[in-house]
Tab-separated table of C-alpha atoms in Angstrom:
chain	number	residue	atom	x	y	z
I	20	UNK	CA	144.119	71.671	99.980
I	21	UNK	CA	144.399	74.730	97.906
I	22	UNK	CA	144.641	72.814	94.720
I	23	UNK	CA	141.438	71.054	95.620
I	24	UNK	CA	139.738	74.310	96.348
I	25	UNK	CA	141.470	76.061	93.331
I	26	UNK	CA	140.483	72.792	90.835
I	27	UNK	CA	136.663	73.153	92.630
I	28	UNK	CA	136.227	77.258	91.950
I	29	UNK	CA	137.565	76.079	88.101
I	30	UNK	CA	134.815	73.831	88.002
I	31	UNK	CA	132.416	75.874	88.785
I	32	UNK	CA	133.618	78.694	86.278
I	33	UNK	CA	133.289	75.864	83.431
I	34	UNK	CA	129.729	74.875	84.298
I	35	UNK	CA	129.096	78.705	84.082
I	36	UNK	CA	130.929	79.088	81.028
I	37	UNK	CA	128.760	76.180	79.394
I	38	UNK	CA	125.770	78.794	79.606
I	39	UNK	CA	127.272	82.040	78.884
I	40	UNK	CA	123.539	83.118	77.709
I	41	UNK	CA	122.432	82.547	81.686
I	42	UNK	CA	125.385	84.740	82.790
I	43	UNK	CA	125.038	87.144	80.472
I	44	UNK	CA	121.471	87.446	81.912
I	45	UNK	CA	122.956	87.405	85.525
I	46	UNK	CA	124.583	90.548	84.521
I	47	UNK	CA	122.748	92.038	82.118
I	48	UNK	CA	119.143	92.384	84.264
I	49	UNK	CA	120.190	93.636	87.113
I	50	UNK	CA	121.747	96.644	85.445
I	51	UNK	CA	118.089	97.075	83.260
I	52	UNK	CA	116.522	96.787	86.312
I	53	UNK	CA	118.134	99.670	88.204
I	54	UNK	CA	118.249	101.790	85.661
I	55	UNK	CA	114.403	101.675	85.010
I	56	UNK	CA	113.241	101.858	88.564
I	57	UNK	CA	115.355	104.621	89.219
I	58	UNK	CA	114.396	106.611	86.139
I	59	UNK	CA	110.651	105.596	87.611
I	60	UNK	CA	111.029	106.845	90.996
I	61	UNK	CA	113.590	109.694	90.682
I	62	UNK	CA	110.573	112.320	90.163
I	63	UNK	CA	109.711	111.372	93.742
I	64	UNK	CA	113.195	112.493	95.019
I	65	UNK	CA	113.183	115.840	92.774
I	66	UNK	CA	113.358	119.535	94.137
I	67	UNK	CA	111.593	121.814	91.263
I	68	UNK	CA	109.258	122.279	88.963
I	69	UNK	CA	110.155	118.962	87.002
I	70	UNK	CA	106.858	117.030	87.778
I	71	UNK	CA	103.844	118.463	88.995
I	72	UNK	CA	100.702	116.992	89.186
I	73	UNK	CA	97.480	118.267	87.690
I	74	UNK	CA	94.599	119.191	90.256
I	75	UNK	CA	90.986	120.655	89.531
I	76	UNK	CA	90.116	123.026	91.607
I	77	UNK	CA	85.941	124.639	91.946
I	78	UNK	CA	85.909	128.094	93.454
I	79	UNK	CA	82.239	128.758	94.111
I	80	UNK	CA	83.520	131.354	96.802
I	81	UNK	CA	85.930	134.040	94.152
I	82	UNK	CA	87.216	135.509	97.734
I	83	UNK	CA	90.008	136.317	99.588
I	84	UNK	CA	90.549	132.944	100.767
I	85	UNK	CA	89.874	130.732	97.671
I	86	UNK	CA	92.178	132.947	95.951
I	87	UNK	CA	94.840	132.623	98.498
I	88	UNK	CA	94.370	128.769	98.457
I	89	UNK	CA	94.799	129.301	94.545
I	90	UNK	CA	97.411	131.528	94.565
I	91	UNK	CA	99.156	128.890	97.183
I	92	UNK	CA	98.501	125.933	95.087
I	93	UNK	CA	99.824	127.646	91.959
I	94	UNK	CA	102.987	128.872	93.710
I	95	UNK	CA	103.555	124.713	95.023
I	96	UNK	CA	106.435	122.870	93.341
I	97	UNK	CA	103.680	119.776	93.272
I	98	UNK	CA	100.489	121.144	91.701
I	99	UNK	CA	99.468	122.443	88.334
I	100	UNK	CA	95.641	124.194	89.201
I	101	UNK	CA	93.349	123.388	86.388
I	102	UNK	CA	90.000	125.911	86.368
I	103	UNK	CA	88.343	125.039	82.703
I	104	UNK	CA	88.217	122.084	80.700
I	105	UNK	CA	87.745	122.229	77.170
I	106	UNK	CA	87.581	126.158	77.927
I	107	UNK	CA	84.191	125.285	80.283
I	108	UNK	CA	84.150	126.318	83.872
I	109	UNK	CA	84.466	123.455	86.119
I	110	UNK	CA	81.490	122.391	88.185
I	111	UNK	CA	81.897	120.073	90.919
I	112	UNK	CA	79.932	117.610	89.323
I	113	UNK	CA	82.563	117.544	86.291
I	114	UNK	CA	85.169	117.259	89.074
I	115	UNK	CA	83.850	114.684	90.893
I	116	UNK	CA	83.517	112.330	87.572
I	117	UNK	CA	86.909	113.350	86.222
I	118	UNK	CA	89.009	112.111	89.621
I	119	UNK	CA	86.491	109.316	90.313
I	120	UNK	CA	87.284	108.056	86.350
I	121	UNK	CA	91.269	108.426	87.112
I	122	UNK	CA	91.314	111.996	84.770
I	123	UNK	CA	93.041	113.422	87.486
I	124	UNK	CA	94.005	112.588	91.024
I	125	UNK	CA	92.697	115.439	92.936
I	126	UNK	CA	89.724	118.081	92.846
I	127	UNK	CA	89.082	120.845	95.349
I	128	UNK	CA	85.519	122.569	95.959
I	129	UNK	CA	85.824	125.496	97.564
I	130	UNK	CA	82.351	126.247	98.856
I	131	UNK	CA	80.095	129.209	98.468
I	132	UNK	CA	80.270	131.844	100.617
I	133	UNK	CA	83.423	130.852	102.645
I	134	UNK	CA	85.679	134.177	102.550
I	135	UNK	CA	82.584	136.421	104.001
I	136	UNK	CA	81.210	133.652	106.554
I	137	UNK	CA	84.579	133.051	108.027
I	138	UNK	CA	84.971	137.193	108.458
I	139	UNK	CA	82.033	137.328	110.011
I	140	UNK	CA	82.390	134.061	112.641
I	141	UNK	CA	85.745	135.708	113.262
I	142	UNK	CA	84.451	139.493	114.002
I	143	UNK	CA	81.727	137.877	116.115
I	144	UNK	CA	84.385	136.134	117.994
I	145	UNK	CA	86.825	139.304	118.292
I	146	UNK	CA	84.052	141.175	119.544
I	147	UNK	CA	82.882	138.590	122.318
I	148	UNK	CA	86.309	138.893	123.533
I	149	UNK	CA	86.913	142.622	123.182
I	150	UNK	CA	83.747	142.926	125.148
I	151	UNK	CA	84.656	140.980	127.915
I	152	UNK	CA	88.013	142.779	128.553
I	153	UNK	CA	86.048	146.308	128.568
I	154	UNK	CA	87.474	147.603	125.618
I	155	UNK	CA	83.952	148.063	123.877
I	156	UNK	CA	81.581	150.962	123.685
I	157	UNK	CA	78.707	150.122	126.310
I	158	UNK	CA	76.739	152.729	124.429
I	159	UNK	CA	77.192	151.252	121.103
I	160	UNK	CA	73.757	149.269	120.382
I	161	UNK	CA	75.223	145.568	119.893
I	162	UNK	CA	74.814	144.088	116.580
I	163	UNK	CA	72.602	141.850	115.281
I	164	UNK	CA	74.837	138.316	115.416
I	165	UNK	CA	74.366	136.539	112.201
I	166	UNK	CA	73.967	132.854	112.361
I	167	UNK	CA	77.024	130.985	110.502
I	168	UNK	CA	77.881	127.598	109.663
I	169	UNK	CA	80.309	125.271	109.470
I	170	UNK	CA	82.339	124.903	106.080
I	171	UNK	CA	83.362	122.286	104.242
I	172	UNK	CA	86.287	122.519	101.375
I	173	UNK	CA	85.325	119.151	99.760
I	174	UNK	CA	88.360	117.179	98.638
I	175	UNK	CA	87.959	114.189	95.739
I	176	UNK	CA	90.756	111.867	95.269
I	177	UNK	CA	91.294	109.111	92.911
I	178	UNK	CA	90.178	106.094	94.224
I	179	UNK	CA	93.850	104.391	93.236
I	180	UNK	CA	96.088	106.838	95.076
I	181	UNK	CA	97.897	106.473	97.557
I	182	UNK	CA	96.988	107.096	101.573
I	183	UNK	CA	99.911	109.112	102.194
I	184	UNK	CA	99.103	111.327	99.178
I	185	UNK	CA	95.558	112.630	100.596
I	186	UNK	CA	97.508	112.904	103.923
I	187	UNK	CA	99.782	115.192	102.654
I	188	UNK	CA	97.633	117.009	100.194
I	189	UNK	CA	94.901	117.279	103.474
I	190	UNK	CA	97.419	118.489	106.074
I	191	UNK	CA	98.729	121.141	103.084
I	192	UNK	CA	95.355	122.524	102.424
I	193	UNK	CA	94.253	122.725	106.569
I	194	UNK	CA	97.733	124.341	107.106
I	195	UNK	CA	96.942	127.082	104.573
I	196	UNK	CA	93.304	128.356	105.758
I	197	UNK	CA	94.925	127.921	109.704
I	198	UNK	CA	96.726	130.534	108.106
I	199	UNK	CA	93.999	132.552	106.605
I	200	UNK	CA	92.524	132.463	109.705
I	201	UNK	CA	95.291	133.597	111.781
I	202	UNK	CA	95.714	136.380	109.782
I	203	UNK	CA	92.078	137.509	109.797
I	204	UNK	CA	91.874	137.256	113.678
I	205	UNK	CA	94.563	139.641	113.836
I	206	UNK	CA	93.185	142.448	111.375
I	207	UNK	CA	90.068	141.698	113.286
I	208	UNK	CA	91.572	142.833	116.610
I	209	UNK	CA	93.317	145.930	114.815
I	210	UNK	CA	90.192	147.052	113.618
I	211	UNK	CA	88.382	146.752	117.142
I	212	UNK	CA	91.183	148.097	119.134
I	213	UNK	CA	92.965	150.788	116.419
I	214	UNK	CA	96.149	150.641	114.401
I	215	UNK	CA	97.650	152.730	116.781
I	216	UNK	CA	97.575	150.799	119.837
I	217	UNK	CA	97.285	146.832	118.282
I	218	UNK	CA	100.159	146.784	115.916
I	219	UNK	CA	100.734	142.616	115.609
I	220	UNK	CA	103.478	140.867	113.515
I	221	UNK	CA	101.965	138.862	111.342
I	222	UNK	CA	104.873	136.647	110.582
I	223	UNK	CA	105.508	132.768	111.720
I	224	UNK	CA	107.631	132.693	115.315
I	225	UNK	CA	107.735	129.250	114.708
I	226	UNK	CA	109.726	127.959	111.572
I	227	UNK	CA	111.186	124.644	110.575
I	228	UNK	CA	114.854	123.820	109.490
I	229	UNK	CA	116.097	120.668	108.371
I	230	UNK	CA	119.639	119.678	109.424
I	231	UNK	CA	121.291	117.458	107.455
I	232	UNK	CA	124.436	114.944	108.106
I	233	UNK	CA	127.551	116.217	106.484
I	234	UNK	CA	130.517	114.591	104.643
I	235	UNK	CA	133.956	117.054	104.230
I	236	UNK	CA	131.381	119.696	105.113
I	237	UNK	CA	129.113	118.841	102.268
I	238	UNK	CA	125.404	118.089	103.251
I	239	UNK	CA	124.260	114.853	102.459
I	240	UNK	CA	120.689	114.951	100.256
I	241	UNK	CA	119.131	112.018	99.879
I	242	UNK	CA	117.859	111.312	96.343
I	243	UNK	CA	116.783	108.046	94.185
I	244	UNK	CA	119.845	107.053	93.077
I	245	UNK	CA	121.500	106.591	97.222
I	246	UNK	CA	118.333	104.902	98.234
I	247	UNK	CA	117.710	102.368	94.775
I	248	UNK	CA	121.720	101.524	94.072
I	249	UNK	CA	121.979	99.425	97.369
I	250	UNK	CA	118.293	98.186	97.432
I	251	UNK	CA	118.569	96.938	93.835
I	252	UNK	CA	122.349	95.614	94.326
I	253	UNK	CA	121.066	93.471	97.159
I	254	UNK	CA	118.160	92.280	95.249
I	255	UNK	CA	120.265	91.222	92.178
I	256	UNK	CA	122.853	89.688	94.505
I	257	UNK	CA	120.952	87.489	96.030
I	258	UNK	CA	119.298	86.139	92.537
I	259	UNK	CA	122.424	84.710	92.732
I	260	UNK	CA	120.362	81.779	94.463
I	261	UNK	CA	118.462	80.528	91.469
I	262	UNK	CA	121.590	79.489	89.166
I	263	UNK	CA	123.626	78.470	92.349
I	264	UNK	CA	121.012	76.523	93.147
I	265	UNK	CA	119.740	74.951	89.771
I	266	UNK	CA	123.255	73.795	89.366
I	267	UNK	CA	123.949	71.927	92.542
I	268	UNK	CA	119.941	70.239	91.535
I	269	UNK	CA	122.128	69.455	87.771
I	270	UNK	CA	125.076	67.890	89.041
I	271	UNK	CA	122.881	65.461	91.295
I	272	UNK	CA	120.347	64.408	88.774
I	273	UNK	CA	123.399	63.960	86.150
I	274	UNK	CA	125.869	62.094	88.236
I	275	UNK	CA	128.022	64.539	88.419
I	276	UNK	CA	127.698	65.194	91.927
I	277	UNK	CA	128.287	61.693	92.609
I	278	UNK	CA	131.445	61.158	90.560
I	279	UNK	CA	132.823	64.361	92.644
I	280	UNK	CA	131.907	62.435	96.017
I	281	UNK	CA	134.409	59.452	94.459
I	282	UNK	CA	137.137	61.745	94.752
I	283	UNK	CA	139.041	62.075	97.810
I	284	UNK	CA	138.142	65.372	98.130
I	285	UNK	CA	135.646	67.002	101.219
I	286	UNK	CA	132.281	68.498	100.782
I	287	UNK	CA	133.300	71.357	102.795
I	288	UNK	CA	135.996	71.892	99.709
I	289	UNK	CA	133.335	71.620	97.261
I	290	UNK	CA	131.082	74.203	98.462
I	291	UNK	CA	133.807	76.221	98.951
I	292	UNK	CA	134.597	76.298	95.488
I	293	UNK	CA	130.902	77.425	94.580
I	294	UNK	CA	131.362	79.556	97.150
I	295	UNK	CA	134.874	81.616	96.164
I	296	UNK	CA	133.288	81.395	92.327
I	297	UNK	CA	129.607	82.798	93.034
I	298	UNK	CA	131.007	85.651	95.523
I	299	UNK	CA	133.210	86.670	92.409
I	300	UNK	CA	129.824	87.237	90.627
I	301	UNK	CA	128.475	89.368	93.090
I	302	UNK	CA	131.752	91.142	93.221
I	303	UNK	CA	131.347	91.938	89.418
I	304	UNK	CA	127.563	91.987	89.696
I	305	UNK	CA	127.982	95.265	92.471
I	306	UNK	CA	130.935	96.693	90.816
I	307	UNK	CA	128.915	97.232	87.666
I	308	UNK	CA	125.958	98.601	88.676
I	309	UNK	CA	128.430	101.101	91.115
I	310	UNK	CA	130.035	101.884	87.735
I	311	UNK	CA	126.404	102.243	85.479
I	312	UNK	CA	124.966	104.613	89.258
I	313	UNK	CA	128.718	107.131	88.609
I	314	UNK	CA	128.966	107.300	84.938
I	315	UNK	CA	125.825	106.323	83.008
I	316	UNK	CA	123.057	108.094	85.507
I	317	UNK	CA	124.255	111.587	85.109
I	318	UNK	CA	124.053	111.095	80.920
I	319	UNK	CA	120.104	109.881	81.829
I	320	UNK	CA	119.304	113.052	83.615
I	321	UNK	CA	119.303	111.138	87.068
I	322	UNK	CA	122.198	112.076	89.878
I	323	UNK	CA	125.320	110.396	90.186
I	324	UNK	CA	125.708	108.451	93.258
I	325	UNK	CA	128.837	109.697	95.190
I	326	UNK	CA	130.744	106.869	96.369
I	327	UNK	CA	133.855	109.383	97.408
I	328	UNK	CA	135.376	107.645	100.445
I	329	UNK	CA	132.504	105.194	100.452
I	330	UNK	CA	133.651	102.771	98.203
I	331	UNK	CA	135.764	99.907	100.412
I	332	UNK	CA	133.185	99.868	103.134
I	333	UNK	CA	129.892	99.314	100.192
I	334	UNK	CA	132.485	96.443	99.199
I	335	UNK	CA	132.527	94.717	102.246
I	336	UNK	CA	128.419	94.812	102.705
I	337	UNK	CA	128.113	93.627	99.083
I	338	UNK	CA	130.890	90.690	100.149
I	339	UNK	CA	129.273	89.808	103.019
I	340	UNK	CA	125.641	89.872	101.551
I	341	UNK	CA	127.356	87.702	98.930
I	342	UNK	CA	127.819	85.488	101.355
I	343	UNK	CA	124.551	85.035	102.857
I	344	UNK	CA	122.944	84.588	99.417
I	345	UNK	CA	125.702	82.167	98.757
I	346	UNK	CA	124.701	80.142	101.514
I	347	UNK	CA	120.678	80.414	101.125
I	348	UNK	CA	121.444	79.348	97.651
I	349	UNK	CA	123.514	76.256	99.165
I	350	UNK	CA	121.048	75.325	101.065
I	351	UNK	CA	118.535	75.426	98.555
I	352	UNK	CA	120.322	73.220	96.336
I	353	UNK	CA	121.551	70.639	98.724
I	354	UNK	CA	117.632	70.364	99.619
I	355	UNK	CA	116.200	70.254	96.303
I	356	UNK	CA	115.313	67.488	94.608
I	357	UNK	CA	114.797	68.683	90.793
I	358	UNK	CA	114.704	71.719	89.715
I	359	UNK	CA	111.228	72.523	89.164
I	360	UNK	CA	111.600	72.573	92.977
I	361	UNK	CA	114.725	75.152	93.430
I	362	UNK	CA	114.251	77.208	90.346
I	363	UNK	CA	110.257	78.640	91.419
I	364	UNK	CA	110.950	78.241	95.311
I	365	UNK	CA	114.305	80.572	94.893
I	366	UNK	CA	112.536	82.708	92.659
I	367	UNK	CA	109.545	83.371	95.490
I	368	UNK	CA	111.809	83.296	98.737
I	369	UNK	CA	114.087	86.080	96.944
I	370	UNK	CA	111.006	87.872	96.385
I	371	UNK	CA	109.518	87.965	99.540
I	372	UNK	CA	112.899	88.280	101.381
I	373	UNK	CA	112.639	91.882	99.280
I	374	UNK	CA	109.600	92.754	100.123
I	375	UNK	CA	109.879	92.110	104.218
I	376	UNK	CA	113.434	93.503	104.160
I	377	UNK	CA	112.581	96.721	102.691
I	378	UNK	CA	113.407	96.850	99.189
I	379	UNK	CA	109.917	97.591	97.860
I	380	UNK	CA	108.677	99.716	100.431
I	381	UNK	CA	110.427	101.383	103.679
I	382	UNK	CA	109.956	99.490	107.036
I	383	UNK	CA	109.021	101.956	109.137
I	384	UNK	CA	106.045	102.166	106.612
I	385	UNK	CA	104.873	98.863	107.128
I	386	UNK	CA	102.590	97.381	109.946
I	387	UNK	CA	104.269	96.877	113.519
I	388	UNK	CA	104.043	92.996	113.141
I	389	UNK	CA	105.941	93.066	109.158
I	390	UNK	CA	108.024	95.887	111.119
I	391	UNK	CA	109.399	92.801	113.419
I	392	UNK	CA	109.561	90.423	110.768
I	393	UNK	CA	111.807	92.562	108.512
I	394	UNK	CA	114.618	92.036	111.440
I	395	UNK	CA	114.842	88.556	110.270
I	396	UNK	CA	115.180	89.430	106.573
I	397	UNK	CA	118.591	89.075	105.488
I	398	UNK	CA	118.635	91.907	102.335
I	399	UNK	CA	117.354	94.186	105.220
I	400	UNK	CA	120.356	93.724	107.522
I	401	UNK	CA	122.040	94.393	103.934
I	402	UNK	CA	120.391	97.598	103.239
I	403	UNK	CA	120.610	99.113	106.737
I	404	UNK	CA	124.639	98.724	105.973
I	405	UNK	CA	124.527	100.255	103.094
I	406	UNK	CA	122.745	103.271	104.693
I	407	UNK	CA	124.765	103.494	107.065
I	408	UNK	CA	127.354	104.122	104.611
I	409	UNK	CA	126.116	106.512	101.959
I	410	UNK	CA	123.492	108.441	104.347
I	411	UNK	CA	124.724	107.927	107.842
I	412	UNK	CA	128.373	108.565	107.525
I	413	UNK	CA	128.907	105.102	109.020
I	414	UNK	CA	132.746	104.033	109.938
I	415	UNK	CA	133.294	100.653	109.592
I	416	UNK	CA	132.110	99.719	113.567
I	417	UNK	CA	128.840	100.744	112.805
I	418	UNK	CA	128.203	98.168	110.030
I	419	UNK	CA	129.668	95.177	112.301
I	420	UNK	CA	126.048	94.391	113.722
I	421	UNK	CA	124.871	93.737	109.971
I	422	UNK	CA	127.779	92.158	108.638
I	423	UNK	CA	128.104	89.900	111.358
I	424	UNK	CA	124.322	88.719	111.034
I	425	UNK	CA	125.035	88.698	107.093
I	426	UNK	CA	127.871	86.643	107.780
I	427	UNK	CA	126.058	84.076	110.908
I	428	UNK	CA	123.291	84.034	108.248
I	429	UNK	CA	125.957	82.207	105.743
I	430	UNK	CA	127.264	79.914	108.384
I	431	UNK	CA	124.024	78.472	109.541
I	432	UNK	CA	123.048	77.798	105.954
I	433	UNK	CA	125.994	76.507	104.967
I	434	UNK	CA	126.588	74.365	108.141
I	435	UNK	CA	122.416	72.829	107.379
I	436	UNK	CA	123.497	71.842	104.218
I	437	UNK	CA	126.578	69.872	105.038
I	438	UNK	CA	124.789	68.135	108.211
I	439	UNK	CA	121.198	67.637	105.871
I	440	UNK	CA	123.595	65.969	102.835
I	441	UNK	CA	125.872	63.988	105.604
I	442	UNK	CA	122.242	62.575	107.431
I	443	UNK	CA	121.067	62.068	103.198
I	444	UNK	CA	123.797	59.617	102.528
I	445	UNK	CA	123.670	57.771	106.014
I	446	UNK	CA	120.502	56.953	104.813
């Protein structure tokens, strides 16, 4: 039995070998492709001044509060404030073309008037108050109260960005005149009541800190490199599908397949043989893209992806989401006809089994509906044990849910194509 399963993994290697251009490919393109959409997205993942992006920014105020917004702005780690272009002041109009024509992907207007009309809403306030606790002169002839309105800081935004962009950018530029007006309600009340009975600290009670897991009492920072090494491996693993499958589709339009069923030798042994030979490719296939994320990323400018303690447990996800692309790409075969069939149809299921699974963009992004779909996908059960492993500090009984899914995932696939080609040949 071995020597049949040993002679059927050799087979397999010398079909491969006949096409070393196709393997070279199989290795070759997965490596390009991490490398370039990491280098794409790491400027997403960076701390620092290493990207910022250019804003416009229309101060028809030139107060205390547009310059605090500018001064704010200037001081971000995200935004460059541009003022002039082509040394001309900016005008909103100017603005409003520029972002809507993709110049830029952000203009503020700060409108006219705002610094003095939010004082004076705010005194008026102070006062009501300070009036209705006693604290005011009843002498004192009241003031005339000064009619203000409502302000607008107008935001433009590139038609082709993206919603979470204005969300941020929106909830960064309310945050800051909250602030503004926090701080003027206070000097406000100093003023009314005297600095030596209203002394208020100024400064946030409420701050935010971020706790972070820890490995050997390092924190754990997620960056490009942890979150597009697994979600790239798993893609290029289970590409594995197209040639496993355009083979199979080649041995039963040449004969070969038939000549092999002569033989007194089991189906079950011949898919094995694929199977031991293909799971060596995605072996090879992760190990080098490991190797190209530790010693080629660092010489690129991007981070190195620490696999210190990490690296047995990423071995057995990739080997078990091996398997499952092993056995999708069994299936496929043993259903295809010819392989205009297998070839496009692999191609498209691989894709979209990406792009539900979370490869492309995170899950808990996506709509509630797409959110219970991407259970089913098999590269997301993949990814989740990967993450569990580099960012969750995962032992090995937290990845059993996923690898044994990976695994029932191979065995159902596996176990369709045996029964469809046994019910094929009753026929």
């Amino acid at each position: 039995m071995l020597y049949k399963l040993w002679m059927s993994v050799y087979k397999e290697f010398l079909l491969l070998k006949r096409d070393m251009g196709g393997v070279v490919t199989l290795f070759l393109m997965p490596l390009v492709l991490i490398i370039t959409v990491t280098l794409i997205q790491d400027s997403s993942y960076k701390k620092g001044n290493d990207v910022k992006i250019p804003i416009l920014l229309v101060d028809y105020d030139n107060g205390n509060v547009s310059k605090t917004i500018f001064d704010n702005l200037q001081k971000s780690k995200v935004f460059t404030v541009v003022t002039s272009i082509d040394n001309k002041p900016i005008t909103e109009a100017v603005a409003k073309e520029a972002v809507f024509k993709g110049k830029y992907q952000l203009a503020v207007i700060i409108p006219s008037h705002l610094s003095t009309d939010l004082q004076a809403k705010i005194d008026q306030n102070v006062q009501k108050i300070v009036s209705s606790l006693g604290f005011a002169d009843s002498s004192a002839t009241k003031p005339k109260v000064k009619l203000v309105n409502h302000k607008e800081v107008k935001l433009y935004f590139d038609p082709a960005v993206q919603l979470s962009f204005k969300a941020g950018v929106m909830n960064g530029i309310d945050k800051m005149i909250s602030q503004i007006e926090t701080k003027s309600i206070y000097t406000a009340f100093q003023e009314q009541l005297g600095d030596e009975n209203a002394k208020f600290d100024q400064k946030s009670f409420i701050t935010f800190k971020e706790i972070v897991p820890k490995i050997n009492n390092k924190d754990i920072t997620p960056n490009s490199v942890q979150h597009n090494v697994p979600a790239w491996t798993l893609f290029a693993v289970f590409f594995i599908v197209i040639p496993l499958s355009i083979n199979m589709v080649k041995e039963k339009t040449q004969g070969t397949f038939i000549r092999l069923r002569t033989n007194p030798v089991p189906n079950f042994i011949v898919l094995a043989g694929k199977t031991v030979m293909y799971l060596i490719i995605c072996q090879i296939q992760f190990y080098m893209m490991i190797a190209v994320a530790v010693y080629l990323f660092p010489h690129l400018g991007l981070p190195s992806l620490n696999v210190e303690g990490n690296l047995i447990l990423m071995s057995v996800v990739a080997l078990f989401s091996g398997l499952a692309a092993i056995g999708f790409g069994i299936l496929l075969g043993t259903v295809a006809k010819t392989q205009e069939q297998s070839a496009p149809f692999g191609a498209t299921s691989v894709i979209i089994l990406a792009a539900i699974g979370g490869i492309w963009v995170p899950v808990f992004a996506m709509p509630k509906i797409m959110q219970v779909i991407a259970q089913s996908s098999p590269m997301n059960w993949g990814l989740e044990a990967f993450y569990d492993v580099l960012l969750r500090n995962g032992t090995f009984w937290d990845l059993v849910p996923e690898l044994f899914l990976l695994f029932l995932f191979f065995v159902v696939t596996t176990t369709m194509a045996l029964l469809y080609d046994k019910k094929k040949r009753a026929v």
